[in-house]
XYZ file of C-alpha atoms in Angstrom:
254
model
C -6.688 10.908 19.521
C -10.833 9.844 20.883
C -11.496 6.384 21.755
C -13.735 4.580 19.430
C -17.543 4.429 20.187
C -19.465 1.112 20.174
C -22.949 2.304 19.741
C -24.216 4.053 16.973
C -23.478 3.902 12.936
C -20.033 3.444 12.029
C -20.470 5.758 8.479
C -22.773 8.411 8.057
C -22.755 10.603 5.220
C -25.436 13.674 5.125
C -25.569 15.823 1.436
C -22.648 14.449 0.048
C -21.572 15.747 -3.564
C -18.601 14.975 -5.688
C -17.685 17.335 -8.718
C -14.592 16.730 -10.721
C -13.716 19.110 -13.387
C -13.825 17.806 -16.762
C -13.374 20.681 -18.563
C -16.772 22.938 -20.162
C -18.787 20.432 -18.391
C -18.542 19.436 -14.775
C -18.953 15.860 -13.980
C -21.145 15.627 -10.718
C -20.523 12.205 -9.554
C -22.101 12.607 -6.306
C -25.477 14.471 -6.074
C -26.552 14.376 -2.154
C -26.007 11.198 -0.818
C -27.510 10.193 2.410
C -27.353 7.337 4.367
C -25.517 5.463 7.345
C -24.562 2.221 8.065
C -24.549 0.628 11.508
C -21.555 -1.604 13.104
C -21.944 -5.248 12.163
C -23.997 -4.829 8.892
C -23.241 -5.614 5.061
C -24.232 -3.878 2.094
C -24.034 -3.750 -1.167
C -24.096 -0.983 -3.569
C -25.298 -1.333 -7.319
C -25.173 0.685 -10.433
C -23.855 0.800 -13.550
C -21.231 2.346 -14.488
C -21.280 6.226 -13.923
C -23.669 5.790 -10.975
C -21.539 7.149 -8.462
C -20.279 4.158 -6.988
C -16.721 3.889 -7.411
C -16.590 8.057 -6.269
C -18.857 7.551 -2.520
C -16.217 4.232 -2.365
C -13.510 6.575 -2.625
C -15.184 8.896 -0.299
C -15.898 6.305 2.574
C -12.449 5.377 2.095
C -11.097 8.437 2.812
C -9.072 8.780 -0.684
C -11.390 11.584 -1.709
C -13.131 14.503 0.113
C -16.236 15.588 -0.819
C -16.758 18.774 -2.698
C -19.675 19.134 -0.529
C -21.797 17.579 2.602
C -20.280 15.763 6.343
C -18.963 12.390 6.368
C -18.290 10.673 10.113
C -16.867 7.796 10.639
C -16.755 6.345 14.390
C -18.652 9.042 15.658
C -15.520 11.209 13.941
C -15.580 14.235 11.137
C -13.203 12.667 8.908
C -13.631 16.266 7.082
C -11.941 17.964 9.883
C -8.900 15.982 9.289
C -5.230 16.838 7.791
C -3.664 14.218 5.404
C -1.432 12.953 8.317
C -5.030 11.620 10.178
C -6.326 10.423 7.305
C -3.555 8.139 6.498
C -3.381 7.323 9.673
C -7.302 6.481 9.828
C -7.275 4.530 6.604
C -4.770 2.166 7.995
C -6.003 1.635 11.816
C -9.654 1.909 10.726
C -10.460 1.159 7.597
C -9.605 -2.392 5.682
C -9.142 -2.369 1.857
C -10.208 -4.723 -0.895
C -9.606 -4.360 -4.363
C -11.153 -5.761 -7.750
C -7.335 -6.544 -8.828
C -5.543 -7.659 -5.354
C -2.862 -5.001 -5.492
C -0.440 -7.175 -3.927
C 3.618 -6.488 -3.804
C 4.658 -8.826 -6.795
C 8.371 -9.246 -5.220
C 6.839 -9.815 -1.503
C 5.510 -13.386 -0.445
C 1.894 -13.856 0.801
C 2.915 -13.190 4.636
C 5.108 -10.068 3.543
C 2.500 -8.542 1.460
C 0.191 -9.043 4.973
C 2.339 -7.574 7.015
C 2.822 -4.414 5.297
C 0.289 -2.752 7.053
C 1.435 -3.040 10.774
C 4.703 -1.760 9.017
C 3.115 1.759 8.013
C 1.339 1.744 11.987
C 2.324 4.679 13.495
C 0.625 3.791 16.372
C 1.593 1.013 18.500
C 4.247 -0.304 15.963
C 4.557 -4.133 16.164
C 8.268 -5.390 16.285
C 9.199 -7.518 13.816
C 8.561 -11.255 15.759
C 4.650 -10.123 16.212
C 4.646 -8.998 12.493
C 5.109 -12.054 11.481
C 2.898 -14.162 14.127
C -0.009 -12.603 13.589
C 0.703 -12.447 9.734
C 1.140 -15.793 10.001
C -2.564 -16.228 11.441
C -4.383 -13.362 9.543
C -3.457 -15.963 6.376
C -4.429 -18.885 8.337
C -8.089 -17.462 8.898
C -8.663 -17.478 4.890
C -7.237 -20.928 4.244
C -3.177 -20.385 3.148
C -1.034 -20.947 6.163
C 0.384 -23.565 3.578
C 1.377 -20.660 1.010
C 2.467 -18.243 3.522
C 5.770 -18.132 1.287
C 4.195 -17.871 -2.060
C 4.344 -15.074 -3.684
C 1.883 -13.790 -5.903
C 2.578 -15.295 -9.103
C 2.549 -18.615 -7.440
C -0.729 -18.368 -6.264
C -4.631 -18.344 -7.738
C -6.296 -15.677 -8.100
C -8.865 -16.357 -5.456
C -5.893 -17.368 -3.470
C -4.418 -14.046 -3.867
C -7.579 -11.780 -3.128
C -7.449 -14.216 0.420
C -3.701 -12.882 0.906
C -5.504 -8.852 0.123
C -8.327 -10.054 2.662
C -5.834 -10.931 5.389
C -3.518 -7.722 4.549
C -6.886 -5.855 5.075
C -7.678 -7.286 8.611
C -4.579 -7.091 10.398
C -4.501 -3.959 11.912
C -8.220 -5.066 13.153
C -9.688 -2.854 11.450
C -13.462 -2.184 12.470
C -14.510 -1.488 8.540
C -13.736 -3.533 5.145
C -14.927 -1.810 2.021
C -14.477 -4.319 -0.691
C -14.750 -2.875 -4.828
C -15.665 -5.437 -7.207
C -13.573 -8.286 -4.728
C -15.218 -11.367 -7.247
C -14.547 -8.978 -10.254
C -11.609 -11.286 -11.135
C -12.667 -14.621 -10.166
C -14.306 -18.109 -11.131
C -17.384 -18.696 -9.836
C -15.622 -21.069 -7.564
C -13.761 -18.395 -6.121
C -16.385 -15.783 -5.885
C -18.388 -17.794 -3.599
C -15.117 -19.006 -1.610
C -14.663 -15.255 -1.451
C -18.334 -14.477 -0.350
C -18.121 -17.283 2.338
C -15.104 -15.652 3.733
C -16.488 -12.148 3.862
C -19.749 -13.600 5.415
C -18.193 -15.345 8.108
C -16.512 -11.509 8.798
C -19.418 -10.081 9.030
C -20.920 -12.646 11.428
C -17.678 -11.833 13.817
C -19.029 -8.253 13.755
C -16.629 -6.400 10.758
C -18.901 -3.887 9.014
C -18.760 -4.118 4.971
C -19.383 -1.841 2.771
C -19.262 -3.986 -0.850
C -19.365 -2.144 -4.198
C -20.120 -5.409 -6.981
C -22.360 -5.132 -10.866
C -23.274 -8.699 -9.981
C -26.811 -9.222 -8.459
C -25.366 -13.073 -7.261
C -22.577 -11.319 -5.360
C -25.104 -8.645 -3.857
C -27.466 -11.231 -2.958
C -25.029 -12.310 -0.418
C -25.818 -9.147 1.804
C -27.989 -8.145 4.443
C -28.369 -4.691 2.421
C -28.764 -3.296 -0.992
C -28.482 -0.076 -2.110
C -28.597 1.039 -5.709
C -27.576 4.657 -7.358
C -27.976 6.041 -10.956
C -26.672 9.180 -11.627
C -24.779 10.183 -8.214
C -27.828 9.509 -6.221
C -29.158 6.570 -4.037
C -32.288 5.895 -5.924
C -32.922 2.316 -3.593
C -32.128 1.030 -0.172
C -33.550 -1.944 0.721
C -33.199 -4.852 3.051
C -32.520 -8.319 1.368
C -35.284 -10.419 3.066
C -33.681 -13.371 0.541
C -29.678 -12.868 1.637
C -27.900 -15.985 0.783
C -25.390 -17.767 2.355
C -22.035 -19.262 0.792
C -21.472 -22.507 2.533
C -19.193 -22.675 5.524
C -15.768 -23.318 4.107
C -13.182 -24.829 6.284
C -9.625 -23.800 6.129
C -8.435 -27.339 4.669
C -10.862 -26.727 1.806
C -9.774 -23.095 1.213
C -5.925 -24.480 1.412
C -7.209 -27.137 -1.910
C -8.741 -24.673 -3.440
C -6.145 -23.978 -6.863
């Protein structure tokens, strides 16, 4: 396995095309997308339903292969990887945050957070290390006092913070967030954006899909898509910063 570079873009895609066979008329979900994301950058992707933003995220997350084009992550050509290499890439290098949280209901918060460590192929941690690192990840998002709670005992905002802790447990260089505040109220949304901004300031690159302009405003760069193409890509001069939130404040949030 090649070493991970520390310079150059973390994401580079050129001429991405994704065509889905829907029957009589093929659906061209991506139509020649070219872009890059630098290390430590916070990028929001916006667009109406059918614009191609979800298809792009699936390719960036190595969950789907493009019909045409190239994708390099940390300088490695993702298109040259086999299924096992892609699974390892997703587990070690990419953290995923979804709108629906995707927590396993029978597991408590700590057990949900440690799952990626269990599936890690290289340098698999022992049980004691998995537990200690999961506790530290939960404490970092303000859930140190709720580590033994199951998802149905947590609010939506708390469940999303568990999902963020799980996404971070293998120390990825890239976070992909798909509508991370879509199921949350405004207060919980601001809490989550505060956490994401703090992680970004610590050097984690974040690519976030959202349809909410006030959520996209927290990113430093905003990309708009339409009909599978990027129609604008601009720096956000009016970036909003969520208030700094302490662990005590987060733990008090219901």
